[in-house]
Amino acid sequence: FTCDSGNCIDLIKRCNNVQDCSDYYDEKECSLIRIPDAYNKLEPPNTTMYTRTDVLSIHQIDTTNMLIELTFAGATRWTDSRLSFANLANGTRILVPHEVSSNIWNPLRHIINENSFIGMVYHNEQTRRILAKAITSPKPFKFDGKYEEMLWSGNETELEVRQRYRVQYECLFDLRKFPFDYQECHMKRHLKFDGNKVLRFITDRYSNKYSGPKVVHEFEIINTTSFSKWNKHSTSFIYTISMKRNYTSQIISIFFPTWLLSLLAYLTLFINLSNFNNRFMGSVTFLLVLVSLLGSLSNSLPRTTYFKYIDCWFFWYVTNNVFIIA
């Protein structure tokens, strides 16, 4: 690169935010992205989008209201053949200034969190960043411009947008095997587009990650997976969290007390038959305590049309107590 003074510096030092020319000439007119006049930022390019989701923490797993609340960092990479780029350091991601990034197509503007609760999607604008990275060597150098610059086409440059979210997603828990149940919660994100476009999410082995604690509330996180699907009008990315319930507390608070109450009700049969009143009142009292325990547990679980394993457990002991009373 030729400085205004006539001195020359390595072309890679052009627009690197360091004064290499004595007159700062190498940092003038540093446009990173060349946007053509006919460019429409609402029109998506024909591209594949490599997406990555890193769940940073899970704040809430609510089986009563069937929801999961979490914070995640999302990143999506794509190319836009309509653009051209200049002054990129090969292999290094460079931050695109906000005044420039606001004028190009950005997938985040069009992605919908499909199974999130309305009004429960929060994103921090300060965490949104768009970066550019050259993935090939620059075009053959030409001497017909105002400045000597390295240039790349849109197909040779990868754009990446990153942002953090806090979202409440609907999670349909299957509680038949409660409290020995395994659950899967899905984060569904999709993007709609004109059928003439070729636009799709692509997942790979780096597409999902979980960075939070292994145990959240009464669940243990087992695994996270992701996959994508595509049709003529939309593309979707689905992130799945697999978890199992830690049932130790349920054994202590549910199974042991019900078994103990049933045992005490059975022991009333050993009271002398002449003392019938105490015998009868004892077994009835244990039955009432058992039913109230069942009621308090039912309030902590969603009402379901199907029979849960825990219902079978209580049904057996309630029926057993009735037979003892009889």
mmCIF file of C-alpha atoms in Angstrom:
data_model
loop_
_atom_site.group_PDB
_atom_site.id
_atom_site.type_symbol
_atom_site.label_atom_id
_atom_site.label_comp_id
_atom_site.label_asym_id
_atom_site.label_seq_id
_atom_site.Cartn_x
_atom_site.Cartn_y
_atom_site.Cartn_z
ATOM 1 C CA PHE A 1 0.000 0.000 0.000
ATOM 2 C CA THR A 2 1.324 3.430 -0.970
ATOM 3 C CA CYS A 3 1.136 6.064 1.750
ATOM 4 C CA ASP A 4 0.390 9.668 0.756
ATOM 5 C CA SER A 5 4.016 10.451 1.550
ATOM 6 C CA GLY A 6 5.164 7.902 -1.041
ATOM 7 C CA ASN A 7 6.341 5.303 1.474
ATOM 8 C CA CYS A 8 5.052 1.743 1.069
ATOM 9 C CA ILE A 9 3.704 -0.656 3.712
ATOM 10 C CA ASP A 10 2.489 -4.247 3.565
ATOM 11 C CA LEU A 11 -1.019 -4.328 2.063
ATOM 12 C CA ILE A 12 -2.302 -6.431 4.966
ATOM 13 C CA LYS A 13 -1.711 -3.411 7.257
ATOM 14 C CA ARG A 14 -4.321 -1.400 5.375
ATOM 15 C CA CYS A 15 -7.328 -0.621 7.626
ATOM 16 C CA ASN A 16 -6.112 -2.551 10.668
ATOM 17 C CA ASN A 17 -6.801 0.334 13.120
ATOM 18 C CA VAL A 18 -3.065 0.891 13.537
ATOM 19 C CA GLN A 19 -1.239 3.941 12.170
ATOM 20 C CA ASP A 20 1.363 2.479 9.794
ATOM 21 C CA CYS A 21 1.669 5.494 7.478
ATOM 22 C CA SER A 22 3.076 8.601 9.142
ATOM 23 C CA ASP A 23 0.078 10.618 7.904
ATOM 24 C CA TYR A 24 -2.523 7.928 8.894
ATOM 25 C CA TYR A 25 -3.300 7.563 5.176
ATOM 26 C CA ASP A 26 -3.645 3.766 5.487
ATOM 27 C CA GLU A 27 -6.696 4.157 7.763
ATOM 28 C CA LYS A 28 -8.710 6.475 5.496
ATOM 29 C CA GLU A 29 -11.923 5.381 3.714
ATOM 30 C CA CYS A 30 -11.844 1.914 5.248
ATOM 31 C CA SER A 31 -15.108 0.513 3.956
ATOM 32 C CA LEU A 32 -15.336 -3.139 4.941
ATOM 33 C CA ILE A 33 -18.445 -4.024 2.890
ATOM 34 C CA ARG A 34 -19.361 -2.718 -0.555
ATOM 35 C CA ILE A 35 -23.169 -2.625 -0.852
ATOM 36 C CA PRO A 36 -24.559 -2.141 -4.382
ATOM 37 C CA ASP A 37 -27.257 0.480 -4.958
ATOM 38 C CA ALA A 38 -29.852 -2.144 -5.948
ATOM 39 C CA TYR A 39 -29.285 -4.160 -2.767
ATOM 40 C CA ASN A 40 -32.439 -5.004 -0.770
ATOM 41 C CA LYS A 41 -31.696 -5.918 2.839
ATOM 42 C CA LEU A 42 -35.159 -7.498 3.256
ATOM 43 C CA GLU A 43 -34.512 -9.955 0.416
ATOM 44 C CA PRO A 44 -32.570 -13.048 1.571
ATOM 45 C CA PRO A 45 -29.670 -14.402 -0.489
ATOM 46 C CA ASN A 46 -29.511 -17.946 -1.850
ATOM 47 C CA THR A 47 -27.391 -19.441 0.906
ATOM 48 C CA THR A 48 -26.989 -22.110 3.538
ATOM 49 C CA MET A 49 -26.862 -21.006 7.157
ATOM 50 C CA TYR A 50 -24.675 -22.873 9.612
ATOM 51 C CA THR A 51 -26.236 -22.311 13.000
ATOM 52 C CA ARG A 52 -24.923 -22.915 16.504
ATOM 53 C CA THR A 53 -26.662 -22.719 19.873
ATOM 54 C CA ASP A 54 -24.890 -22.637 23.222
ATOM 55 C CA VAL A 55 -27.287 -22.931 26.178
ATOM 56 C CA LEU A 56 -25.599 -20.971 28.968
ATOM 57 C CA SER A 57 -28.049 -21.657 31.787
ATOM 58 C CA ILE A 58 -31.500 -23.083 32.506
ATOM 59 C CA HIS A 59 -33.417 -20.857 34.901
ATOM 60 C CA GLN A 60 -36.650 -22.770 35.293
ATOM 61 C CA ILE A 61 -38.126 -26.198 34.528
ATOM 62 C CA ASP A 62 -41.829 -25.979 35.386
ATOM 63 C CA THR A 63 -43.734 -29.236 34.939
ATOM 64 C CA THR A 64 -46.972 -27.671 36.222
ATOM 65 C CA ASN A 65 -47.110 -24.927 33.584
ATOM 66 C CA MET A 66 -45.268 -27.048 31.003
ATOM 67 C CA LEU A 67 -42.406 -24.613 30.284
ATOM 68 C CA ILE A 68 -38.642 -24.293 30.342
ATOM 69 C CA GLU A 69 -36.827 -20.951 30.630
ATOM 70 C CA LEU A 70 -33.220 -20.633 29.503
ATOM 71 C CA THR A 71 -30.501 -18.269 28.322
ATOM 72 C CA PHE A 72 -28.607 -19.180 25.181
ATOM 73 C CA ALA A 73 -26.116 -17.632 22.796
ATOM 74 C CA GLY A 74 -26.989 -18.167 19.141
ATOM 75 C CA ALA A 75 -24.670 -17.812 16.150
ATOM 76 C CA THR A 76 -25.474 -18.146 12.442
ATOM 77 C CA ARG A 77 -23.002 -18.104 9.530
ATOM 78 C CA TRP A 78 -23.879 -17.445 5.884
ATOM 79 C CA THR A 79 -22.600 -15.888 2.645
ATOM 80 C CA ASP A 80 -24.208 -13.169 0.532
ATOM 81 C CA SER A 81 -23.099 -13.188 -3.110
ATOM 82 C CA ARG A 82 -24.562 -9.716 -3.700
ATOM 83 C CA LEU A 83 -21.950 -8.068 -1.499
ATOM 84 C CA SER A 84 -18.204 -7.541 -1.891
ATOM 85 C CA PHE A 85 -15.624 -7.061 0.842
ATOM 86 C CA ALA A 86 -12.330 -5.254 1.264
ATOM 87 C CA ASN A 87 -9.426 -5.064 3.683
ATOM 88 C CA LEU A 88 -10.054 -8.345 5.482
ATOM 89 C CA ALA A 89 -7.276 -10.111 7.327
ATOM 90 C CA ASN A 90 -7.352 -13.612 5.879
ATOM 91 C CA GLY A 91 -8.663 -16.125 8.445
ATOM 92 C CA THR A 92 -9.584 -13.480 11.036
ATOM 93 C CA ARG A 93 -13.118 -12.405 11.952
ATOM 94 C CA ILE A 94 -13.563 -8.640 11.782
ATOM 95 C CA LEU A 95 -16.384 -6.808 13.523
ATOM 96 C CA VAL A 96 -18.757 -5.072 11.083
ATOM 97 C CA PRO A 97 -19.714 -1.567 12.325
ATOM 98 C CA HIS A 98 -23.364 -1.218 13.329
ATOM 99 C CA GLU A 99 -24.073 1.508 10.757
ATOM 100 C CA VAL A 100 -22.959 -0.924 8.049
ATOM 101 C CA SER A 101 -24.492 -4.126 9.458
ATOM 102 C CA SER A 102 -27.908 -2.438 9.726
ATOM 103 C CA ASN A 103 -27.922 -2.072 5.924
ATOM 104 C CA ILE A 104 -27.384 -5.741 5.039
ATOM 105 C CA TRP A 105 -29.636 -8.790 5.262
ATOM 106 C CA ASN A 106 -29.566 -10.380 8.708
ATOM 107 C CA PRO A 107 -31.307 -13.724 9.459
ATOM 108 C CA LEU A 108 -32.110 -12.699 13.048
ATOM 109 C CA ARG A 109 -34.702 -10.242 11.746
ATOM 110 C CA HIS A 110 -36.666 -13.111 10.223
ATOM 111 C CA ILE A 111 -36.168 -16.021 12.650
ATOM 112 C CA ILE A 112 -39.256 -16.960 14.682
ATOM 113 C CA ASN A 113 -39.079 -18.860 17.990
ATOM 114 C CA GLU A 114 -41.946 -21.170 17.126
ATOM 115 C CA ASN A 115 -42.847 -22.700 20.511
ATOM 116 C CA SER A 116 -41.904 -19.755 22.737
ATOM 117 C CA PHE A 117 -44.487 -17.948 24.866
ATOM 118 C CA ILE A 118 -45.647 -14.616 23.448
ATOM 119 C CA GLY A 119 -43.868 -11.734 25.170
ATOM 120 C CA MET A 120 -41.307 -14.067 26.771
ATOM 121 C CA VAL A 121 -38.472 -13.655 24.259
ATOM 122 C CA TYR A 122 -35.813 -11.246 25.514
ATOM 123 C CA HIS A 123 -32.675 -10.414 23.568
ATOM 124 C CA ASN A 124 -29.890 -8.030 24.442
ATOM 125 C CA GLU A 125 -29.182 -5.701 21.517
ATOM 126 C CA GLN A 126 -25.772 -4.894 23.024
ATOM 127 C CA THR A 127 -24.716 -8.527 22.574
ATOM 128 C CA ARG A 128 -25.594 -8.567 18.858
ATOM 129 C CA ARG A 129 -22.487 -8.609 16.678
ATOM 130 C CA ILE A 130 -21.955 -9.256 12.995
ATOM 131 C CA LEU A 131 -18.510 -10.376 11.913
ATOM 132 C CA ALA A 132 -16.916 -10.958 8.511
ATOM 133 C CA LYS A 133 -14.237 -13.500 7.677
ATOM 134 C CA ALA A 134 -12.455 -14.217 4.398
ATOM 135 C CA ILE A 135 -12.556 -17.946 3.652
ATOM 136 C CA THR A 136 -10.388 -17.845 0.498
ATOM 137 C CA SER A 137 -7.525 -15.795 -0.888
ATOM 138 C CA PRO A 138 -8.388 -12.319 -2.211
ATOM 139 C CA LYS A 139 -9.176 -11.604 -5.845
ATOM 140 C CA PRO A 140 -6.288 -10.934 -8.246
ATOM 141 C CA PHE A 141 -4.959 -7.478 -7.492
ATOM 142 C CA LYS A 142 -5.984 -4.601 -9.778
ATOM 143 C CA PHE A 143 -4.294 -1.211 -10.034
ATOM 144 C CA ASP A 144 -7.320 0.736 -11.294
ATOM 145 C CA GLY A 145 -8.699 1.880 -7.904
ATOM 146 C CA LYS A 146 -8.086 4.962 -5.833
ATOM 147 C CA TYR A 147 -6.309 2.846 -3.197
ATOM 148 C CA GLU A 148 -4.484 -0.447 -3.310
ATOM 149 C CA GLU A 149 -6.852 -2.871 -1.552
ATOM 150 C CA MET A 150 -7.455 -6.591 -1.158
ATOM 151 C CA LEU A 151 -10.951 -7.492 -2.373
ATOM 152 C CA TRP A 152 -13.182 -10.538 -1.862
ATOM 153 C CA SER A 153 -16.524 -11.448 -3.423
ATOM 154 C CA GLY A 154 -19.549 -12.277 -1.279
ATOM 155 C CA ASN A 155 -19.183 -16.006 -1.960
ATOM 156 C CA GLU A 156 -15.616 -15.859 -0.634
ATOM 157 C CA THR A 157 -16.551 -14.155 2.630
ATOM 158 C CA GLU A 158 -18.479 -15.580 5.558
ATOM 159 C CA LEU A 159 -20.744 -13.410 7.675
ATOM 160 C CA GLU A 160 -21.641 -14.413 11.215
ATOM 161 C CA VAL A 161 -24.200 -12.910 13.574
ATOM 162 C CA ARG A 162 -24.119 -13.578 17.325
ATOM 163 C CA GLN A 163 -26.629 -12.671 20.006
ATOM 164 C CA ARG A 164 -27.795 -13.756 23.470
ATOM 165 C CA TYR A 165 -31.430 -14.560 24.334
ATOM 166 C CA ARG A 166 -33.524 -15.378 27.369
ATOM 167 C CA VAL A 167 -36.649 -17.274 26.326
ATOM 168 C CA GLN A 168 -39.506 -19.264 27.834
ATOM 169 C CA TYR A 169 -40.335 -22.260 25.634
ATOM 170 C CA GLU A 170 -43.325 -24.550 25.868
ATOM 171 C CA CYS A 171 -42.273 -28.073 26.852
ATOM 172 C CA LEU A 172 -44.845 -30.892 26.737
ATOM 173 C CA PHE A 173 -43.780 -33.127 29.612
ATOM 174 C CA ASP A 174 -44.876 -36.765 29.545
ATOM 175 C CA LEU A 175 -45.499 -37.591 33.211
ATOM 176 C CA ARG A 176 -46.751 -41.167 32.912
ATOM 177 C CA LYS A 177 -43.615 -42.521 34.613
ATOM 178 C CA PHE A 178 -43.345 -39.762 37.222
ATOM 179 C CA PRO A 179 -41.077 -39.596 39.213
ATOM 180 C CA PHE A 180 -38.918 -42.033 37.210
ATOM 181 C CA ASP A 181 -39.431 -40.084 34.007
ATOM 182 C CA TYR A 182 -37.142 -38.939 31.191
ATOM 183 C CA GLN A 183 -38.060 -35.708 29.429
ATOM 184 C CA GLU A 184 -37.154 -33.904 26.219
ATOM 185 C CA CYS A 185 -37.683 -30.187 25.668
ATOM 186 C CA HIS A 186 -37.386 -28.668 22.186
ATOM 187 C CA MET A 187 -36.411 -25.167 21.064
ATOM 188 C CA LYS A 188 -37.908 -24.676 17.620
ATOM 189 C CA ARG A 189 -36.688 -21.768 15.483
ATOM 190 C CA HIS A 190 -37.749 -21.337 11.866
ATOM 191 C CA LEU A 191 -37.335 -18.846 9.060
ATOM 192 C CA LYS A 192 -39.870 -18.348 6.272
ATOM 193 C CA PHE A 193 -38.933 -17.165 2.781
ATOM 194 C CA ASP A 194 -40.082 -16.926 -0.791
ATOM 195 C CA GLY A 195 -40.232 -20.325 -2.472
ATOM 196 C CA ASN A 196 -37.913 -19.125 -5.246
ATOM 197 C CA LYS A 197 -35.031 -18.905 -2.778
ATOM 198 C CA VAL A 198 -32.678 -21.681 -1.746
ATOM 199 C CA LEU A 199 -32.263 -20.962 1.938
ATOM 200 C CA ARG A 200 -31.695 -23.543 4.636
ATOM 201 C CA PHE A 201 -30.252 -24.180 8.082
ATOM 202 C CA ILE A 202 -27.376 -26.641 8.265
ATOM 203 C CA THR A 203 -26.279 -28.400 11.469
ATOM 204 C CA ASP A 204 -23.004 -30.130 12.228
ATOM 205 C CA ARG A 205 -21.311 -31.571 15.305
ATOM 206 C CA TYR A 206 -20.639 -28.060 16.609
ATOM 207 C CA SER A 207 -24.269 -26.933 16.319
ATOM 208 C CA ASN A 208 -25.262 -27.535 19.930
ATOM 209 C CA LYS A 209 -23.581 -27.092 23.268
ATOM 210 C CA TYR A 210 -24.675 -26.933 26.890
ATOM 211 C CA SER A 211 -22.506 -24.870 29.255
ATOM 212 C CA GLY A 212 -24.785 -24.753 32.291
ATOM 213 C CA PRO A 213 -24.808 -26.899 35.463
ATOM 214 C CA LYS A 214 -25.457 -30.624 35.122
ATOM 215 C CA VAL A 215 -28.268 -30.628 37.695
ATOM 216 C CA VAL A 216 -31.085 -28.072 37.387
ATOM 217 C CA HIS A 217 -33.795 -28.111 40.070
ATOM 218 C CA GLU A 218 -34.893 -31.761 40.250
ATOM 219 C CA PHE A 219 -33.599 -32.713 36.787
ATOM 220 C CA GLU A 220 -30.241 -33.921 35.551
ATOM 221 C CA ILE A 221 -29.269 -32.831 32.044
ATOM 222 C CA ILE A 222 -28.258 -35.908 30.067
ATOM 223 C CA ASN A 223 -27.629 -34.718 26.537
ATOM 224 C CA THR A 224 -28.293 -32.024 23.949
ATOM 225 C CA THR A 225 -28.877 -32.621 20.238
ATOM 226 C CA SER A 226 -29.905 -30.544 17.245
ATOM 227 C CA PHE A 227 -31.138 -31.089 13.724
ATOM 228 C CA SER A 228 -32.479 -28.996 10.862
ATOM 229 C CA LYS A 229 -35.165 -29.483 8.245
ATOM 230 C CA TRP A 230 -36.144 -27.643 5.115
ATOM 231 C CA ASN A 231 -39.019 -27.318 2.672
ATOM 232 C CA LYS A 232 -39.890 -24.958 -0.187
ATOM 233 C CA HIS A 233 -41.121 -22.159 2.058
ATOM 234 C CA SER A 234 -39.252 -22.399 5.359
ATOM 235 C CA THR A 235 -36.234 -23.837 7.121
ATOM 236 C CA SER A 236 -36.123 -24.882 10.769
ATOM 237 C CA PHE A 237 -33.546 -25.515 13.469
ATOM 238 C CA ILE A 238 -34.556 -27.655 16.468
ATOM 239 C CA TYR A 239 -32.439 -27.877 19.625
ATOM 240 C CA THR A 240 -33.359 -30.680 22.063
ATOM 241 C CA ILE A 241 -32.477 -30.954 25.754
ATOM 242 C CA SER A 242 -32.751 -34.475 27.206
ATOM 243 C CA MET A 243 -33.000 -34.843 30.983
ATOM 244 C CA LYS A 244 -34.049 -37.245 33.700
ATOM 245 C CA ARG A 245 -35.631 -36.524 37.051
ATOM 246 C CA ASN A 246 -33.674 -37.072 40.250
ATOM 247 C CA TYR A 247 -36.194 -39.177 42.179
ATOM 248 C CA THR A 248 -34.419 -39.332 45.551
ATOM 249 C CA SER A 249 -36.511 -36.519 47.039
ATOM 250 C CA GLN A 250 -39.728 -38.149 45.798
ATOM 251 C CA ILE A 251 -38.786 -41.432 47.478
ATOM 252 C CA ILE A 252 -38.223 -39.590 50.757
ATOM 253 C CA SER A 253 -41.262 -37.303 50.552
ATOM 254 C CA ILE A 254 -43.817 -39.579 48.816
ATOM 255 C CA PHE A 255 -43.030 -43.276 48.683
ATOM 256 C CA PHE A 256 -41.638 -43.745 52.190
ATOM 257 C CA PRO A 257 -44.458 -41.785 53.973
ATOM 258 C CA THR A 258 -47.218 -43.624 52.054
ATOM 259 C CA TRP A 259 -45.630 -46.991 52.795
ATOM 260 C CA LEU A 260 -45.239 -46.047 56.468
ATOM 261 C CA LEU A 261 -48.857 -44.842 56.734
ATOM 262 C CA SER A 262 -50.089 -48.045 55.152
ATOM 263 C CA LEU A 263 -48.000 -50.088 57.583
ATOM 264 C CA LEU A 264 -49.446 -48.185 60.553
ATOM 265 C CA ALA A 265 -52.962 -48.721 59.192
ATOM 266 C CA TYR A 266 -52.217 -52.457 58.923
ATOM 267 C CA LEU A 267 -50.930 -52.553 62.505
ATOM 268 C CA THR A 268 -54.336 -51.387 63.738
ATOM 269 C CA LEU A 269 -55.538 -54.927 62.956
ATOM 270 C CA PHE A 270 -53.455 -56.093 65.931
ATOM 271 C CA ILE A 271 -55.396 -53.892 68.371
ATOM 272 C CA ASN A 272 -57.755 -55.986 70.484
ATOM 273 C CA LEU A 273 -61.159 -56.320 68.821
ATOM 274 C CA SER A 274 -62.873 -55.195 72.020
ATOM 275 C CA ASN A 275 -61.169 -51.809 71.521
ATOM 276 C CA PHE A 276 -62.947 -51.406 68.179
ATOM 277 C CA ASN A 277 -63.341 -47.605 68.329
ATOM 278 C CA ASN A 278 -59.571 -46.935 68.505
ATOM 279 C CA ARG A 279 -58.971 -49.573 65.890
ATOM 280 C CA PHE A 280 -61.429 -47.982 63.477
ATOM 281 C CA MET A 281 -60.408 -44.344 64.134
ATOM 282 C CA GLY A 282 -56.724 -45.174 63.701
ATOM 283 C CA SER A 283 -57.143 -46.713 60.243
ATOM 284 C CA VAL A 284 -59.520 -43.932 59.113
ATOM 285 C CA THR A 285 -57.053 -41.250 60.280
ATOM 286 C CA PHE A 286 -54.260 -42.865 58.272
ATOM 287 C CA LEU A 287 -56.549 -42.962 55.243
ATOM 288 C CA LEU A 288 -57.327 -39.232 55.548
ATOM 289 C CA VAL A 289 -53.621 -38.377 55.865
ATOM 290 C CA LEU A 290 -52.903 -40.502 52.793
ATOM 291 C CA VAL A 291 -55.609 -38.754 50.754
ATOM 292 C CA SER A 292 -54.379 -35.281 51.815
ATOM 293 C CA LEU A 293 -50.833 -36.271 50.786
ATOM 294 C CA LEU A 294 -52.188 -37.346 47.406
ATOM 295 C CA GLY A 295 -54.014 -34.016 47.057
ATOM 296 C CA SER A 296 -50.911 -31.925 47.827
ATOM 297 C CA LEU A 297 -48.913 -33.905 45.267
ATOM 298 C CA SER A 298 -51.620 -33.477 42.617
ATOM 299 C CA ASN A 299 -51.433 -29.695 43.021
ATOM 300 C CA SER A 300 -47.741 -29.760 42.100
ATOM 301 C CA LEU A 301 -48.372 -31.689 38.868
ATOM 302 C CA PRO A 302 -50.382 -30.688 35.791
ATOM 303 C CA ARG A 303 -53.774 -32.313 35.362
ATOM 304 C CA THR A 304 -53.501 -35.008 32.733
ATOM 305 C CA THR A 305 -56.024 -37.248 31.021
ATOM 306 C CA TYR A 306 -53.747 -40.270 31.348
ATOM 307 C CA PHE A 307 -52.984 -42.352 34.456
ATOM 308 C CA LYS A 308 -49.534 -41.805 35.956
ATOM 309 C CA TYR A 309 -47.456 -44.414 37.776
ATOM 310 C CA ILE A 310 -47.692 -42.353 40.948
ATOM 311 C CA ASP A 311 -51.501 -42.537 40.673
ATOM 312 C CA CYS A 312 -51.249 -46.344 40.632
ATOM 313 C CA TRP A 313 -49.090 -46.200 43.742
ATOM 314 C CA PHE A 314 -51.608 -44.071 45.661
ATOM 315 C CA PHE A 315 -54.580 -46.017 44.309
ATOM 316 C CA TRP A 316 -53.128 -49.244 45.672
ATOM 317 C CA TYR A 317 -52.487 -47.870 49.168
ATOM 318 C CA VAL A 318 -55.816 -46.009 49.409
ATOM 319 C CA THR A 319 -57.659 -49.178 48.325
ATOM 320 C CA ASN A 320 -55.605 -51.245 50.746
ATOM 321 C CA ASN A 321 -56.561 -48.909 53.607
ATOM 322 C CA VAL A 322 -60.242 -49.172 52.703
ATOM 323 C CA PHE A 323 -59.987 -52.977 52.893
ATOM 324 C CA ILE A 324 -58.278 -52.661 56.302
ATOM 325 C CA ILE A 325 -61.144 -50.467 57.532
ATOM 326 C CA ALA A 326 -63.681 -52.900 56.077
#
